[in-house]
Tab-separated table of C-alpha atoms in Angstrom:
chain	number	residue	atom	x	y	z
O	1	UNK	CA	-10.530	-12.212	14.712
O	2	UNK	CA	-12.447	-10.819	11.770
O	3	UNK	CA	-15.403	-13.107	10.059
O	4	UNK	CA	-13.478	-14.908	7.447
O	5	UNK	CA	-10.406	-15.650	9.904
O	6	UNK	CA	-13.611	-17.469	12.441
O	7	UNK	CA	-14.390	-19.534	9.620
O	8	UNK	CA	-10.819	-20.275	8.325
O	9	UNK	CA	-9.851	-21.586	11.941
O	10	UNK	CA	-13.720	-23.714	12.105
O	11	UNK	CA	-12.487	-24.621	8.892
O	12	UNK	CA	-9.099	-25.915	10.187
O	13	UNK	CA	-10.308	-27.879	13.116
O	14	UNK	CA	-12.564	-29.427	11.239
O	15	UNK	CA	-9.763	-31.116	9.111
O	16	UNK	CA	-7.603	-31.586	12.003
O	17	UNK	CA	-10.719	-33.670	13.442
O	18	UNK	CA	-11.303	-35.303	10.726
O	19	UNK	CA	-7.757	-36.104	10.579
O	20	UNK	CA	-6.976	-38.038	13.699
O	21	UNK	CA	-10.209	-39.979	12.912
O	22	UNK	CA	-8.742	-41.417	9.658
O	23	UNK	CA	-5.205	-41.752	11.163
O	24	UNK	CA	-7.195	-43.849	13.847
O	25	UNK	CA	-9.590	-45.864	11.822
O	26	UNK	CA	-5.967	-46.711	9.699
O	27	UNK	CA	-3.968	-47.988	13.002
O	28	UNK	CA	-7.002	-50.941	12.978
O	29	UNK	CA	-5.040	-52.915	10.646
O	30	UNK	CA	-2.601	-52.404	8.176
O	31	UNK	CA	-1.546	-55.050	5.166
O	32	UNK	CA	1.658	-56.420	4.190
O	33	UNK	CA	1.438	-53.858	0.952
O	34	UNK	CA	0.176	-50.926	2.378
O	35	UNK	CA	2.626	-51.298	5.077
O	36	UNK	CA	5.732	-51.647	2.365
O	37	UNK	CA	3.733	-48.310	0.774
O	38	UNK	CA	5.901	-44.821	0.817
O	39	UNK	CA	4.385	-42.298	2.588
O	40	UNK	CA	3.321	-39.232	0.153
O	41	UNK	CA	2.598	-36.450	2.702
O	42	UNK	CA	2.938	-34.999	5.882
O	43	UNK	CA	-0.366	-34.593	6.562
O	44	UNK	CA	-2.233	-32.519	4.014
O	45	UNK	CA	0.225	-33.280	0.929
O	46	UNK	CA	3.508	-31.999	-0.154
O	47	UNK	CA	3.866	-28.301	-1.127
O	48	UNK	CA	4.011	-27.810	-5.546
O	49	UNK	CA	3.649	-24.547	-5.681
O	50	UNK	CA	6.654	-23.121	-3.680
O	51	UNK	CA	4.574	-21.081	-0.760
O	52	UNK	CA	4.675	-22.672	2.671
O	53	UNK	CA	1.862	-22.639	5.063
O	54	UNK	CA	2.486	-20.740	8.187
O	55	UNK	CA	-0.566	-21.311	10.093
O	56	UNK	CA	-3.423	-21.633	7.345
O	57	UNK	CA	-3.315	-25.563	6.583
O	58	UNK	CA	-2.843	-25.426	3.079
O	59	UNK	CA	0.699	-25.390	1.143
O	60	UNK	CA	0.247	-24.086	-2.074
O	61	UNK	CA	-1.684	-21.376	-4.115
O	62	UNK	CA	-4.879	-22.576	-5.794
O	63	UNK	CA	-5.120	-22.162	-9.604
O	64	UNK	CA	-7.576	-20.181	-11.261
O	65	UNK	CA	-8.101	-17.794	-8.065
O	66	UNK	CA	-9.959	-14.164	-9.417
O	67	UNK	CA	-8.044	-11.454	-7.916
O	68	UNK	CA	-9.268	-8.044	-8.395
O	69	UNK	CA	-7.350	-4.513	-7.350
O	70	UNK	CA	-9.423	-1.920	-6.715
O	71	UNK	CA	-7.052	1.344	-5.931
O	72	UNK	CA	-8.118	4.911	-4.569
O	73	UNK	CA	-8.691	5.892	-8.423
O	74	UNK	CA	-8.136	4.716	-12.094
O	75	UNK	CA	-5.828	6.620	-14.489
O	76	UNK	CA	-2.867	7.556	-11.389
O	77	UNK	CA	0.697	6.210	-12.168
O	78	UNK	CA	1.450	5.214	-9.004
O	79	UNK	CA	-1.537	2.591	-8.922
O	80	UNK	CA	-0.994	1.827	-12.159
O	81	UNK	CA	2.408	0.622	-11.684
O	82	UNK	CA	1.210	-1.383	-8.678
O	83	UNK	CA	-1.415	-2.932	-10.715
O	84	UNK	CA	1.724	-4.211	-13.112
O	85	UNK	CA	3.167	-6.730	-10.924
O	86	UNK	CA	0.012	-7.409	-8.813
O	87	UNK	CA	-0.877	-8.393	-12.544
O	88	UNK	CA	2.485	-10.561	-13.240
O	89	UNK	CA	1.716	-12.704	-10.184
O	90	UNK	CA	-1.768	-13.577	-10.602
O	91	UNK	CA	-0.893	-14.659	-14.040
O	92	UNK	CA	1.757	-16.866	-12.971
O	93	UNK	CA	-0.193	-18.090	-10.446
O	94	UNK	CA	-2.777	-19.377	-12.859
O	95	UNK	CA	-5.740	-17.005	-11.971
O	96	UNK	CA	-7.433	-14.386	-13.565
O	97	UNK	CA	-6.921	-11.080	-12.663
O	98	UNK	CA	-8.716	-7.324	-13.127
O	99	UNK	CA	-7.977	-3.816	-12.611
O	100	UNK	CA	-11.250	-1.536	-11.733
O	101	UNK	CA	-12.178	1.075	-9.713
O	102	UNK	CA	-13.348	5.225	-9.632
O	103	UNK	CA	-11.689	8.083	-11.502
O	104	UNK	CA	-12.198	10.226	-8.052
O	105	UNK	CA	-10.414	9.705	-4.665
O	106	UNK	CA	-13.883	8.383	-3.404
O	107	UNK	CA	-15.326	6.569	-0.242
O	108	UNK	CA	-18.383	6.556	-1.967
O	109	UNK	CA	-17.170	5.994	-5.417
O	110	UNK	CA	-15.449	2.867	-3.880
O	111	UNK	CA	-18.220	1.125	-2.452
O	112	UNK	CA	-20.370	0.900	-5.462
O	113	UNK	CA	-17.304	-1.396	-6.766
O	114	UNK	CA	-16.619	-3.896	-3.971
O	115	UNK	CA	-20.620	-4.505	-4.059
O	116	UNK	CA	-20.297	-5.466	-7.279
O	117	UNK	CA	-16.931	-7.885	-6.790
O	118	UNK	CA	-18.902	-9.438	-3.857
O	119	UNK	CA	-21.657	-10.278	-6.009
O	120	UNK	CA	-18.935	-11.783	-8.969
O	121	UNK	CA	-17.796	-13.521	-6.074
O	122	UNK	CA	-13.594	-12.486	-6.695
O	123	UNK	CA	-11.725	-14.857	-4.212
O	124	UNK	CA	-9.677	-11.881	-3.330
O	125	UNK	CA	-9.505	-7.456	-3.592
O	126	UNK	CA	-6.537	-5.328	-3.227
O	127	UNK	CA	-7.868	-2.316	-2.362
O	128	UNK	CA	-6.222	1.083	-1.219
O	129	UNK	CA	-8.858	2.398	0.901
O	130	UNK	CA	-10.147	6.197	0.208
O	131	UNK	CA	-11.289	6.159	3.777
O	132	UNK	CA	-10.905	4.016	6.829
O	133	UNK	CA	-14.196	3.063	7.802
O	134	UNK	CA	-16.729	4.695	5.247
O	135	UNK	CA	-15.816	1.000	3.098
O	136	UNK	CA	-16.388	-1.083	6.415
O	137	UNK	CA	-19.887	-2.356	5.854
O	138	UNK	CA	-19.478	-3.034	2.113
O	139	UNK	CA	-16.175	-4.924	3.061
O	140	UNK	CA	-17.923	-6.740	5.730
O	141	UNK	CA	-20.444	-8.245	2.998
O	142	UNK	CA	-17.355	-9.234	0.737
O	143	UNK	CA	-15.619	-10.904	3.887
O	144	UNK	CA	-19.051	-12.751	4.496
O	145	UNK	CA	-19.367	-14.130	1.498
O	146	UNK	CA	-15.611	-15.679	1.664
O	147	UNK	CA	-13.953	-13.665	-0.538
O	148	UNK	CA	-10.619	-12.689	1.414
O	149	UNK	CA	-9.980	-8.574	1.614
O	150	UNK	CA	-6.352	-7.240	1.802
O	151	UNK	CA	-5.729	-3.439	1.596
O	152	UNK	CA	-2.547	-2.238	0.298
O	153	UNK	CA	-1.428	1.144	0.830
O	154	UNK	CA	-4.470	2.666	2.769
O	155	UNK	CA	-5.689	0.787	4.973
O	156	UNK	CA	-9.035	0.439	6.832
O	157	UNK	CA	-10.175	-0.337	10.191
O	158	UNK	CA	-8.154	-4.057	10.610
O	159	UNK	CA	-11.848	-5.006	11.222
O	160	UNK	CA	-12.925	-4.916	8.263
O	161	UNK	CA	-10.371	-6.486	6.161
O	162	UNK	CA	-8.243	-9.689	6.631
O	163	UNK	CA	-4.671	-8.395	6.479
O	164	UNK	CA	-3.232	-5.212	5.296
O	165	UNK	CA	-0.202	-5.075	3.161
O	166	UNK	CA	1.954	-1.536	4.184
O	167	UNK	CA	4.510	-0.192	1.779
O	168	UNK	CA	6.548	0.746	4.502
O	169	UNK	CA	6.558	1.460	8.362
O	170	UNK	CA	4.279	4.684	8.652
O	171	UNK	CA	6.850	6.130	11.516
O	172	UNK	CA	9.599	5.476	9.229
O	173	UNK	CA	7.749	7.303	6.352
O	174	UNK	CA	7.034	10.216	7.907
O	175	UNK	CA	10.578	10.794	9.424
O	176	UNK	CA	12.054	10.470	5.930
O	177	UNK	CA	9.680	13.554	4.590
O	178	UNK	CA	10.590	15.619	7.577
O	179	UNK	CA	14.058	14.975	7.120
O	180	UNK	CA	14.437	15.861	3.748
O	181	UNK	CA	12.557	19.046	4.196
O	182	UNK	CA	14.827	19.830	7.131
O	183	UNK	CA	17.416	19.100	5.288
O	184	UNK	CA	16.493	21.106	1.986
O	185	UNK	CA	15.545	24.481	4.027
O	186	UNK	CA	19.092	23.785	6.261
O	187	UNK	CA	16.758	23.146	9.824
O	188	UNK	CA	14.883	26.181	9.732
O	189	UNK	CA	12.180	27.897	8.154
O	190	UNK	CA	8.146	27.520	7.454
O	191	UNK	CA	6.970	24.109	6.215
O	192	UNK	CA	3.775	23.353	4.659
O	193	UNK	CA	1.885	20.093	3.211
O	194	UNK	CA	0.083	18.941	0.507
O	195	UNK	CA	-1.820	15.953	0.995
O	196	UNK	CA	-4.071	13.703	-0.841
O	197	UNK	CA	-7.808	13.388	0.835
O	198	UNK	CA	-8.625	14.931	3.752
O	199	UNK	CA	-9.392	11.117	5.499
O	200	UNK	CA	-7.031	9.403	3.643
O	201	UNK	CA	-5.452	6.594	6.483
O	202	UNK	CA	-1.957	6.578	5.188
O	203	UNK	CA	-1.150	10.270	4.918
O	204	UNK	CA	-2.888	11.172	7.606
O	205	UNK	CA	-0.469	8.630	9.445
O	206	UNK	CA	2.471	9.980	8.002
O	207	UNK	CA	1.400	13.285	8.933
O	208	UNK	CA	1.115	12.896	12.360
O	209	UNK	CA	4.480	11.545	12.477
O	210	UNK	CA	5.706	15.070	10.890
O	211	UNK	CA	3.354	16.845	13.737
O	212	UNK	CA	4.973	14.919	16.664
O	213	UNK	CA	8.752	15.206	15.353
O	214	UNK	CA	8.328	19.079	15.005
O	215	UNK	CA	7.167	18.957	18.621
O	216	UNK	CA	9.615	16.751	19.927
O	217	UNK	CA	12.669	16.327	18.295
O	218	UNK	CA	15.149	18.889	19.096
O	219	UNK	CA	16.087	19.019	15.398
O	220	UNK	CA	13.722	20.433	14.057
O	221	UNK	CA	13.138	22.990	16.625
O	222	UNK	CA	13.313	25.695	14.291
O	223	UNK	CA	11.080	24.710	11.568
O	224	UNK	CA	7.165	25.322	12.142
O	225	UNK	CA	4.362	23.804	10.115
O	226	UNK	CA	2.385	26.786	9.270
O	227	UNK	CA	-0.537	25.133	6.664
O	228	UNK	CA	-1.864	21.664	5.698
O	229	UNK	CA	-3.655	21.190	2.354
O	230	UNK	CA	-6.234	18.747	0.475
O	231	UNK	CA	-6.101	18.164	-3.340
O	232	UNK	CA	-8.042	15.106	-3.019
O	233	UNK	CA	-5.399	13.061	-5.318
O	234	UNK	CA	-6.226	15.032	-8.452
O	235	UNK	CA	-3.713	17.280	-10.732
O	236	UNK	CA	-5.598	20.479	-10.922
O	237	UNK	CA	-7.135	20.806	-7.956
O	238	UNK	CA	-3.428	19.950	-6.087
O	239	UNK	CA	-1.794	22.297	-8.474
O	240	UNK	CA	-4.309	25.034	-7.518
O	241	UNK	CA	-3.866	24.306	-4.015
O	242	UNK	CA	-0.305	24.570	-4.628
O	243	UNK	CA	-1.288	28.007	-5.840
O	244	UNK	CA	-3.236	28.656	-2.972
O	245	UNK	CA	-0.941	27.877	0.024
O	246	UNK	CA	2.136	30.132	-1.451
O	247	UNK	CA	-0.192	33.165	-1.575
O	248	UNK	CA	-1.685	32.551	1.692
O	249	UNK	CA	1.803	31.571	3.252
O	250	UNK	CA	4.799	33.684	1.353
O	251	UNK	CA	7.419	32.526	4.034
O	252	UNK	CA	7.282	28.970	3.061
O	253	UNK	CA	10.329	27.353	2.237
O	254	UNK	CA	9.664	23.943	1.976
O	255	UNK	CA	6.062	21.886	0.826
O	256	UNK	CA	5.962	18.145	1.907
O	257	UNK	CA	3.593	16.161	-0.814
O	258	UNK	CA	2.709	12.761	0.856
O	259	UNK	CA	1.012	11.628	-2.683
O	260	UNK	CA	2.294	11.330	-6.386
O	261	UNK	CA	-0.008	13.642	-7.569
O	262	UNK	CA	0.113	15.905	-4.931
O	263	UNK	CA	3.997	15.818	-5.519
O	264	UNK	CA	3.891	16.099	-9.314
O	265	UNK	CA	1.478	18.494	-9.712
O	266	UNK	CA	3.132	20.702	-6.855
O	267	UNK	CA	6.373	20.639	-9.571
O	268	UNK	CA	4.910	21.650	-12.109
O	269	UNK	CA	3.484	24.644	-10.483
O	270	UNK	CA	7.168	25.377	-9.034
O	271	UNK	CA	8.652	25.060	-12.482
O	272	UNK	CA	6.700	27.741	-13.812
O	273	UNK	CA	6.371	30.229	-11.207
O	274	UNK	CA	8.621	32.761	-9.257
O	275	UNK	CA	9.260	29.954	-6.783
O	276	UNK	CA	11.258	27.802	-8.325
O	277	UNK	CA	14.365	27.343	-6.642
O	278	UNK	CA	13.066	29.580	-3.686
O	279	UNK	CA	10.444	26.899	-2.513
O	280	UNK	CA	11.730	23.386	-1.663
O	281	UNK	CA	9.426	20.439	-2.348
O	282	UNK	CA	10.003	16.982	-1.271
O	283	UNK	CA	7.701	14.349	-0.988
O	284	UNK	CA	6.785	10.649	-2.134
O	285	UNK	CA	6.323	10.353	-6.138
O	286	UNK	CA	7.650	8.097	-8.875
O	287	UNK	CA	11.053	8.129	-10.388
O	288	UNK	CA	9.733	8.683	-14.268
O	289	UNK	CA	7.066	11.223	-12.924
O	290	UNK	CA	9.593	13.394	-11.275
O	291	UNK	CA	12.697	13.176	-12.722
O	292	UNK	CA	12.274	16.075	-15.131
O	293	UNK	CA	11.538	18.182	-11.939
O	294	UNK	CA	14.939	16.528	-10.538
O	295	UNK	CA	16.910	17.355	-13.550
O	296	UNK	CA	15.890	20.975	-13.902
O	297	UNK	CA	16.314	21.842	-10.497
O	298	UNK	CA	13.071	21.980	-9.382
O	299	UNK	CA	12.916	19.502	-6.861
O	300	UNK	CA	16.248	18.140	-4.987
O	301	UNK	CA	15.347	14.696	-3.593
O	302	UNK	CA	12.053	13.050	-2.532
O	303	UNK	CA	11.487	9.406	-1.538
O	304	UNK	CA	9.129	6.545	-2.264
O	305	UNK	CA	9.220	2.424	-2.140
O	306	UNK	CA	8.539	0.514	-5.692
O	307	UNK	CA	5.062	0.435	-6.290
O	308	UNK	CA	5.574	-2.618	-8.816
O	309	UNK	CA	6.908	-4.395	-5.871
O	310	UNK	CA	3.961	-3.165	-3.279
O	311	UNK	CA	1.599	-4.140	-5.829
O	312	UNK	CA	3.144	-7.896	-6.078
O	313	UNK	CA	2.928	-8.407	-2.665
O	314	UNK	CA	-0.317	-7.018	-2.039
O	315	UNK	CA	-1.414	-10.138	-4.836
O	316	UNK	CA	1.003	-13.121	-3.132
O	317	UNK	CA	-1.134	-11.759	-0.044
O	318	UNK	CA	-4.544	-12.226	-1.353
O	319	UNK	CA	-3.828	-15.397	-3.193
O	320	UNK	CA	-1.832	-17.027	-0.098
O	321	UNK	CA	-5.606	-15.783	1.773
O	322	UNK	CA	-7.725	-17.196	-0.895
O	323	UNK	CA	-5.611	-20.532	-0.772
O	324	UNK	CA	-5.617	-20.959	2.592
O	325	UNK	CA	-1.766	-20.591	3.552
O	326	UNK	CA	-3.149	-17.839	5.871
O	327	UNK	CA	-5.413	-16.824	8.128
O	328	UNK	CA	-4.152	-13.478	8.938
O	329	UNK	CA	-2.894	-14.466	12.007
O	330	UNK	CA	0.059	-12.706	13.666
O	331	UNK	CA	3.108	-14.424	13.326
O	332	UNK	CA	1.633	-16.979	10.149
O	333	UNK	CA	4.357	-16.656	7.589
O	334	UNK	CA	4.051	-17.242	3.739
O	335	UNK	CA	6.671	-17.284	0.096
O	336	UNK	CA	5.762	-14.039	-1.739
O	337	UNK	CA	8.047	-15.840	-5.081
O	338	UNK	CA	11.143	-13.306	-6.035
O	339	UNK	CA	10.131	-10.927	-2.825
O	340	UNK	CA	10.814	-13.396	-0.201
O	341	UNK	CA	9.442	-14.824	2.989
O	342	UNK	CA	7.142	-12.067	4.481
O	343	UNK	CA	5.546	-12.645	8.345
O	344	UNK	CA	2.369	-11.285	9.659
O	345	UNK	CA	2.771	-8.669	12.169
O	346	UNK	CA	0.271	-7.243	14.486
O	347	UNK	CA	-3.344	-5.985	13.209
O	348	UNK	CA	-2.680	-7.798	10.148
O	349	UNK	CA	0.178	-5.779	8.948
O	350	UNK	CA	2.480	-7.101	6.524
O	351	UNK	CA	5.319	-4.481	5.723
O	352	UNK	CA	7.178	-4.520	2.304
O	353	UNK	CA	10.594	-2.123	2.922
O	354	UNK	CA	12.015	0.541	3.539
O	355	UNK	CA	11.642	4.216	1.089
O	356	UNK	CA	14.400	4.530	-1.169
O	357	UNK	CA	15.601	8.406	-1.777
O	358	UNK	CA	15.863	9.759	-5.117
O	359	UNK	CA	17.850	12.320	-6.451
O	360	UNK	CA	19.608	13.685	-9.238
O	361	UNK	CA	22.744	11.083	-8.212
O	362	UNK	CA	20.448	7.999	-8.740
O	363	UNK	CA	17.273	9.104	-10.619
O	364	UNK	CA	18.631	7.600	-13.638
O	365	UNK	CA	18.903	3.975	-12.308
O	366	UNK	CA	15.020	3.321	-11.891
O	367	UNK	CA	12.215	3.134	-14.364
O	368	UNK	CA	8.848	2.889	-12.698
């Protein structure tokens, strides 16, 4: 149980004390007209704002909550479309809401910003961690001083943040990338990756995954992994790695990007070299990002969940934390509006769905 869950659960048996002593005084003696009176609450009042408590004590969102998302870096699509509907709901929840953070994939960079939202004193940060326990101290400072920290995305050690909002299953994610590879190179041939930071939590994650299916599963007995790669979530230097791994490695067949820049900037350097249509690349990226790639042949399919959607989420979470609904407890549930009912799982974890494929069949339906 991290700080701010300890003093959300003093917190609630405190009121639950404080409760059976007024429920007690009141069985002294009751009037004729209080007696006739209609109840108005179970407890703690009725619920207005359409989220119900699963384990927090409180029923509704607060107004004016300050919500702040703080993402890996400033200026990337993929964040920036997450900040959209984290945006929407704070708005209709009555708070106030900002969008900050570095222009570099940064531990370092990042810290210098949650000191400075701990000192505004936001109620809650989204953040998508650059690394998962470089942030820890300057998270623990944030926690202390009751401002509730959910990660989205990347997360960091569940120590040092209150619950952790995951686009998808990581296993699931990283069985999707190997399939489509496998299935773009026909089960055999040289694989490489292109990944964001080198200590990034969710790639690395997802990576793994890739590592132990190549080792285990009979299906991809034929393919080897031959090279993994950094371009530190920035277009140049992942287009130059790009580059870089094709002249070290001119059997590759197939590059798996993790990241939407890693992805995007991999295409373009496909689209204008020798190896397009030779080299497979597959991948998570955006729909509007990559579907020039998709309609020129460049790249077949690649996958990803809606970051819009992620981004919602990741704000119902910090708001339902702020509010009191939860504790970020295991098994507490809460309304996320349009999304849905959404349950804690262990660690914190709160997943939002299952990757959606995209390809030249469906491209066309999405706009994010």
């Amino acid at each position: 149980m991290n700080l701010r869950q300890q003093r959300r659960s003093r917190t609630a048996s405190a009121a639950l004390a404080l409760g059976i002593a007024l429920t007690l005084a009141a069985c002294g003696g009751t009037t004729q007209d209080s007696a006739d009176e209609e109840p108005t609450g179970g407890g703690g009042g009725a619920a207005t704002g359409g989220a119900t408590g699963g384990g927090g004590g409180a029923t509704e969102y607060e107004e004016g909550l300050a919500i702040t998302m703080l993402p890996k870096q400033v200026n990337n699509p993929y964040f920036e479309t997450s900040s959209e509907g984290a945006q929407k709901v704070v708005e209709e929840l009555g708070g106030t809401y900002e969008y900050t953070g570095p222009s570099d994939a940064s531990a370092s960079s990042q810290v210098s910003y949650i000191n400075t939202l701990t000192q505004q004193a936001v109620d809650a940060i989204l953040l998508s961690a650059n690394d998962p326990n470089a942030l820890c101290s300057a998270l623990e400072q944030a926690m202390s001083g009751d401002t509730a920290v959910v990660t989205f995305d990347s997360d960091v050690d569940p120590s040092c943040r209150d619950v952790f909002v995951s686009q998808v299953d990581g296993e699931e994610v990283g069985k999707t990338l190997i399939e489509m590879a496998s299935e773009q190179i026909d089960g055999s041939g040289q694989v490489a990756i292109l990944s964001a930071t080198a200590n990034a939590t969710n790639q690395n994650a997802w990576i793994q995954v890739i590592e132990d299916e190549l080792a285990n599963n009979p299906d991809y007995a034929d393919i080897e992994l031959v090279a993994t790669v950094y371009g530190d979530d920035e277009d140049e230097k992942s287009f130059s790695e790009t580059q870089g791994l094709l002249q070290a490695n001119p059997d590759v067949e197939a590059i798996i990007s993790p990241t939407t820049v890693g992805i995007a900037a991999a295409a373009r350097y496909l689209q204008g070299s020798d190896y397009k249509g030779k080299v497979a690349l597959t991948g998570l990226g955006t729909p509007n990002q990559m579907r020039e790639f998709v309609k020129d042949g460049t790249v077949t399919e690649f996958a990803l969940w809606d970051p819009g959607a992620l981004g919602q989420l990741a704000a119902y979470t910090g708001a339902a934390m702020a509010s009191g609904i939860i504790t970020g407890e295991e098994g507490e549930t809460f309304e996320a509006g349009d999304l849905g009912e959404y349950e804690i799982g262990a660690d914190g974890v709160i997943t939002l769905g299952p990757p959606t494929r995209f390809n030249a069949d469906n491209i066309d339906d999405f706009d994010f």
